[in-house]
XYZ file of C-alpha atoms in Angstrom:
323
model
C -27.463 -217.030 -44.272
C -27.791 -215.105 -40.964
C -29.741 -211.851 -41.156
C -28.393 -209.328 -38.686
C -28.452 -205.535 -38.385
C -26.619 -203.149 -36.142
C -29.271 -200.768 -34.827
C -28.682 -197.360 -33.253
C -31.019 -195.199 -31.188
C -29.814 -191.578 -31.583
C -31.261 -189.901 -28.520
C -31.334 -186.110 -28.610
C -31.008 -183.797 -25.693
C -33.389 -180.821 -25.506
C -33.981 -178.560 -28.477
C -34.895 -175.125 -27.171
C -37.612 -173.016 -28.763
C -35.094 -170.347 -29.763
C -32.814 -172.804 -31.579
C -33.048 -173.224 -35.344
C -33.131 -176.411 -37.373
C -29.468 -175.914 -38.207
C -28.580 -176.576 -34.552
C -30.612 -179.776 -34.342
C -29.485 -181.044 -37.745
C -25.811 -180.379 -36.861
C -26.173 -182.484 -33.682
C -27.894 -185.246 -35.632
C -25.180 -185.377 -38.271
C -22.601 -185.756 -35.512
C -24.603 -188.683 -34.129
C -24.657 -190.233 -37.613
C -20.891 -189.906 -37.796
C -20.615 -191.667 -34.485
C -23.079 -194.353 -35.579
C -20.858 -195.055 -38.574
C -17.809 -195.379 -36.394
C -19.665 -197.834 -34.146
C -20.732 -199.987 -37.122
C -24.447 -199.088 -37.082
C -26.500 -199.592 -40.249
C -29.829 -198.106 -39.084
C -30.178 -194.879 -37.066
C -33.437 -193.933 -35.376
C -34.018 -190.290 -34.332
C -36.860 -189.115 -32.042
C -40.324 -187.747 -32.661
C -40.294 -184.095 -33.838
C -36.517 -184.323 -33.990
C -36.009 -181.008 -35.826
C -37.701 -178.660 -33.358
C -38.756 -178.241 -29.789
C -42.051 -179.929 -28.770
C -44.125 -176.970 -29.973
C -47.617 -178.324 -29.008
C -46.802 -176.947 -25.521
C -47.901 -173.521 -26.731
C -51.437 -172.516 -27.666
C -51.990 -170.713 -30.948
C -55.430 -169.372 -31.796
C -54.493 -169.267 -35.501
C -52.728 -172.463 -36.523
C -51.087 -170.613 -39.394
C -48.920 -168.852 -36.818
C -47.282 -172.229 -36.186
C -46.455 -172.989 -39.795
C -42.746 -172.393 -39.254
C -42.583 -175.599 -37.124
C -43.682 -177.794 -40.066
C -41.767 -179.307 -42.990
C -43.286 -178.967 -46.426
C -40.646 -181.098 -48.240
C -37.902 -183.556 -47.490
C -35.098 -183.032 -48.013
C -35.215 -179.290 -47.549
C -32.235 -176.949 -47.461
C -32.189 -177.320 -43.654
C -32.460 -181.161 -43.624
C -30.195 -181.870 -46.616
C -27.162 -182.541 -44.435
C -28.943 -185.569 -42.918
C -29.429 -187.076 -46.338
C -25.857 -186.269 -47.311
C -24.534 -187.957 -44.182
C -26.672 -191.038 -44.860
C -25.191 -191.315 -48.326
C -21.654 -190.737 -47.051
C -21.842 -193.362 -44.346
C -24.250 -195.858 -45.976
C -26.866 -195.414 -43.209
C -30.591 -195.828 -43.333
C -32.350 -193.494 -40.937
C -35.701 -192.805 -39.258
C -36.728 -189.175 -38.793
C -39.726 -187.777 -36.908
C -40.987 -184.334 -37.885
C -44.073 -182.128 -38.251
C -45.439 -182.406 -41.777
C -47.604 -179.909 -43.677
C -48.879 -181.353 -46.930
C -49.326 -179.314 -50.154
C -53.099 -179.266 -49.589
C -52.707 -177.915 -46.056
C -53.060 -180.980 -43.821
C -50.819 -181.251 -40.762
C -49.474 -184.496 -39.326
C -47.013 -185.770 -36.740
C -44.980 -187.854 -39.176
C -42.006 -190.180 -39.413
C -40.120 -191.464 -42.472
C -37.624 -194.293 -42.974
C -35.017 -193.215 -45.491
C -32.554 -195.359 -47.426
C -28.837 -194.410 -47.686
C -29.616 -193.259 -51.199
C -32.177 -190.762 -49.955
C -35.336 -192.630 -50.953
C -38.256 -192.575 -48.494
C -38.945 -196.284 -48.081
C -41.863 -195.814 -45.604
C -43.917 -192.984 -44.209
C -46.093 -193.088 -41.105
C -48.444 -190.476 -39.610
C -49.272 -190.666 -35.896
C -52.668 -192.193 -35.174
C -53.046 -192.013 -31.403
C -52.842 -188.299 -30.715
C -52.812 -187.544 -26.962
C -53.705 -184.347 -25.197
C -56.435 -181.860 -26.170
C -57.464 -179.338 -28.836
C -58.514 -176.222 -26.927
C -56.656 -174.283 -24.256
C -57.015 -175.983 -20.893
C -56.646 -173.602 -17.960
C -56.349 -176.475 -15.463
C -53.117 -177.714 -16.959
C -49.750 -176.247 -15.996
C -48.414 -177.195 -19.436
C -50.558 -177.517 -22.528
C -50.443 -180.646 -24.677
C -52.127 -179.586 -27.897
C -51.329 -182.326 -30.364
C -55.006 -182.589 -31.222
C -54.916 -178.938 -32.236
C -51.742 -178.981 -34.281
C -52.096 -182.393 -35.950
C -54.729 -184.491 -37.679
C -55.123 -188.223 -36.966
C -52.774 -190.121 -39.270
C -54.367 -191.496 -42.435
C -51.829 -194.160 -43.453
C -52.711 -196.869 -40.943
C -49.801 -198.965 -39.613
C -47.976 -200.026 -42.799
C -45.069 -202.467 -42.941
C -42.673 -202.637 -45.868
C -40.023 -205.159 -46.845
C -37.142 -202.790 -47.190
C -33.592 -203.370 -48.431
C -31.339 -202.560 -45.468
C -27.620 -203.364 -45.291
C -27.870 -206.190 -47.782
C -30.977 -207.758 -46.254
C -34.676 -207.439 -46.816
C -36.232 -206.432 -43.504
C -39.906 -206.037 -42.570
C -40.014 -202.582 -41.045
C -42.792 -200.551 -39.482
C -43.134 -197.358 -37.464
C -45.166 -195.778 -34.724
C -44.849 -192.502 -32.836
C -44.787 -191.827 -29.075
C -48.294 -192.440 -27.664
C -48.906 -195.187 -30.274
C -46.585 -197.455 -28.263
C -49.176 -197.585 -25.425
C -51.863 -199.103 -27.707
C -51.500 -202.874 -28.280
C -53.615 -202.612 -31.421
C -50.833 -200.683 -33.149
C -48.289 -203.419 -32.426
C -50.690 -206.202 -33.431
C -51.619 -204.667 -36.774
C -47.907 -204.635 -37.646
C -47.380 -208.077 -36.099
C -49.996 -209.396 -38.520
C -47.733 -208.130 -41.315
C -44.742 -210.067 -39.892
C -42.935 -206.908 -38.818
C -39.341 -207.556 -37.705
C -38.240 -204.069 -36.772
C -40.450 -201.340 -35.249
C -38.981 -197.839 -35.077
C -40.487 -195.197 -32.845
C -39.593 -191.793 -31.499
C -41.023 -189.986 -28.506
C -40.974 -186.712 -26.513
C -42.447 -187.767 -23.149
C -42.530 -185.512 -20.078
C -41.138 -186.837 -16.784
C -44.331 -185.736 -15.090
C -47.949 -186.284 -16.104
C -49.117 -182.730 -16.566
C -52.805 -183.588 -16.477
C -53.766 -182.280 -13.058
C -56.929 -184.375 -12.954
C -54.939 -187.378 -11.756
C -51.552 -188.437 -10.496
C -49.009 -190.810 -11.917
C -45.986 -191.494 -9.772
C -42.798 -190.076 -11.273
C -40.946 -193.406 -11.273
C -43.778 -195.107 -13.171
C -43.423 -192.857 -16.243
C -40.332 -194.648 -17.475
C -41.597 -198.034 -16.326
C -44.859 -197.684 -18.290
C -42.982 -196.598 -21.404
C -40.609 -199.561 -21.307
C -43.422 -201.930 -20.347
C -45.428 -201.163 -23.461
C -42.432 -201.535 -25.789
C -41.193 -204.734 -24.215
C -44.660 -206.266 -24.285
C -45.194 -205.181 -27.893
C -41.944 -206.808 -28.982
C -42.634 -210.022 -27.139
C -46.249 -210.385 -28.234
C -45.439 -209.673 -31.865
C -41.963 -211.309 -32.118
C -40.080 -208.245 -33.292
C -37.261 -205.860 -32.429
C -37.880 -202.209 -31.562
C -35.732 -199.088 -31.423
C -37.407 -196.498 -29.205
C -35.639 -193.169 -29.271
C -36.339 -190.199 -27.002
C -35.863 -186.481 -26.833
C -34.529 -185.975 -23.337
C -33.626 -183.317 -20.754
C -35.029 -179.937 -19.826
C -36.577 -178.406 -22.925
C -37.949 -174.885 -22.589
C -38.204 -175.504 -18.823
C -39.982 -178.856 -19.127
C -38.319 -182.179 -18.361
C -38.401 -185.066 -20.859
C -37.385 -188.393 -19.412
C -35.277 -189.946 -22.155
C -34.367 -193.599 -21.415
C -34.131 -194.611 -25.084
C -34.015 -198.400 -25.542
C -33.452 -201.192 -28.050
C -35.560 -204.291 -27.355
C -35.418 -207.827 -28.752
C -38.312 -210.252 -29.574
C -38.136 -211.788 -26.104
C -38.963 -208.395 -24.630
C -35.476 -207.891 -23.260
C -33.787 -204.493 -23.256
C -30.568 -204.869 -25.224
C -29.312 -201.317 -24.784
C -30.495 -198.272 -22.853
C -29.500 -194.601 -22.781
C -28.175 -193.354 -19.465
C -28.013 -189.591 -20.048
C -30.380 -186.699 -20.727
C -28.309 -185.449 -23.640
C -27.338 -186.439 -27.155
C -26.410 -190.122 -26.856
C -26.016 -193.031 -29.196
C -26.823 -196.576 -28.094
C -26.158 -199.568 -30.360
C -27.163 -203.216 -30.446
C -26.836 -206.012 -32.984
C -30.164 -207.593 -33.958
C -30.250 -211.192 -35.190
C -33.507 -211.104 -37.150
C -33.719 -214.867 -36.903
C -34.851 -214.335 -33.308
C -38.222 -213.250 -34.637
C -39.000 -216.809 -35.782
C -39.311 -218.375 -32.327
C -42.316 -216.395 -31.195
C -43.853 -216.278 -34.638
C -43.818 -220.036 -35.060
C -44.704 -221.089 -31.517
C -46.695 -219.252 -28.852
C -47.592 -216.352 -31.191
C -48.243 -218.443 -34.269
C -51.191 -216.311 -35.375
C -52.398 -218.739 -38.048
C -52.833 -221.483 -35.458
C -53.969 -219.618 -32.391
C -55.699 -216.280 -33.151
C -59.478 -216.157 -32.818
C -60.619 -212.969 -34.543
C -64.268 -214.004 -34.224
C -63.919 -213.279 -30.492
C -62.342 -209.853 -30.922
C -65.223 -207.902 -32.451
C -65.237 -205.235 -29.732
C -61.715 -204.174 -30.653
C -62.743 -202.697 -34.012
C -66.450 -202.233 -33.403
C -66.311 -200.035 -30.303
C -64.498 -196.865 -29.312
C -65.388 -196.031 -25.664
C -65.622 -198.655 -22.946
C -69.030 -199.867 -21.762
C -70.043 -201.358 -18.411
C -70.964 -205.037 -18.400
C -74.499 -206.215 -17.657
C -75.508 -206.555 -14.029
C -75.559 -210.091 -12.810
C -78.887 -211.118 -11.411
C -79.005 -214.020 -9.036
C -81.546 -216.639 -10.080
C -84.628 -216.671 -7.926
C -85.024 -219.590 -5.562
C -87.738 -222.018 -6.531
C -90.979 -221.174 -4.707
């Protein structure tokens, strides 16, 4: 029996600092209504979908930022998302800032069933940016200050979705640039990777320069390569547009296991893109060129888990001529 899903990336336009969760949630519910009309069964929202990207602003006392975090799901503010999921029979992915009961803070995503059950939780591992105020930067990127490194690894779960059992996993934003994240899920036979991002159109680190046009290219490149090399689909959903004076590039995409972009957002606002995923497409790569059981050589990969920073290679010394 064919296994297919209709996937939707629910891109959000900017969420301004002054706007409350009710504004963001109302927009998201309208996107869920549209997803239902378009026949979608899974809806993927961006990273930190309920608020502006608050790590732009330095806080000496982290407690002053507590209002950006969620302490429970659903809450009174997020309950309409869960109600819409039940009403329309939609599973959904939500990125948000999480504060745990014991005071830990994470950049988190959950995958929620139409019945409201959290089927999978992920906490961002590859935190970009810096921890202390950086006077060189025009815009701060303080994820390392506001979040701890995720402690759940890269889990994959076989989740019931629209009458099928689907191997689903998640990553968040900067994780997509790290092939190790994709491969750990690939080794669990992931079929669908969901990820959200809030990525500036310009590299705000003034110590170097990345051409404007390469920002989108590099984002798409990592996702397309990850899907191809691990024989899976991905839904990569952005926050887009000018948020609190800072441009986010958008360009949400849905990608198949051949690395092809099946659908792409074309605006900087709230936009829904949809594609049908035949999960049987995952079998080709998994049983041929990326048949891990036949072709992987973990004995040669020790540096990947045994080393953090890069090291220079030894200097080659030419053999001395015979005297």
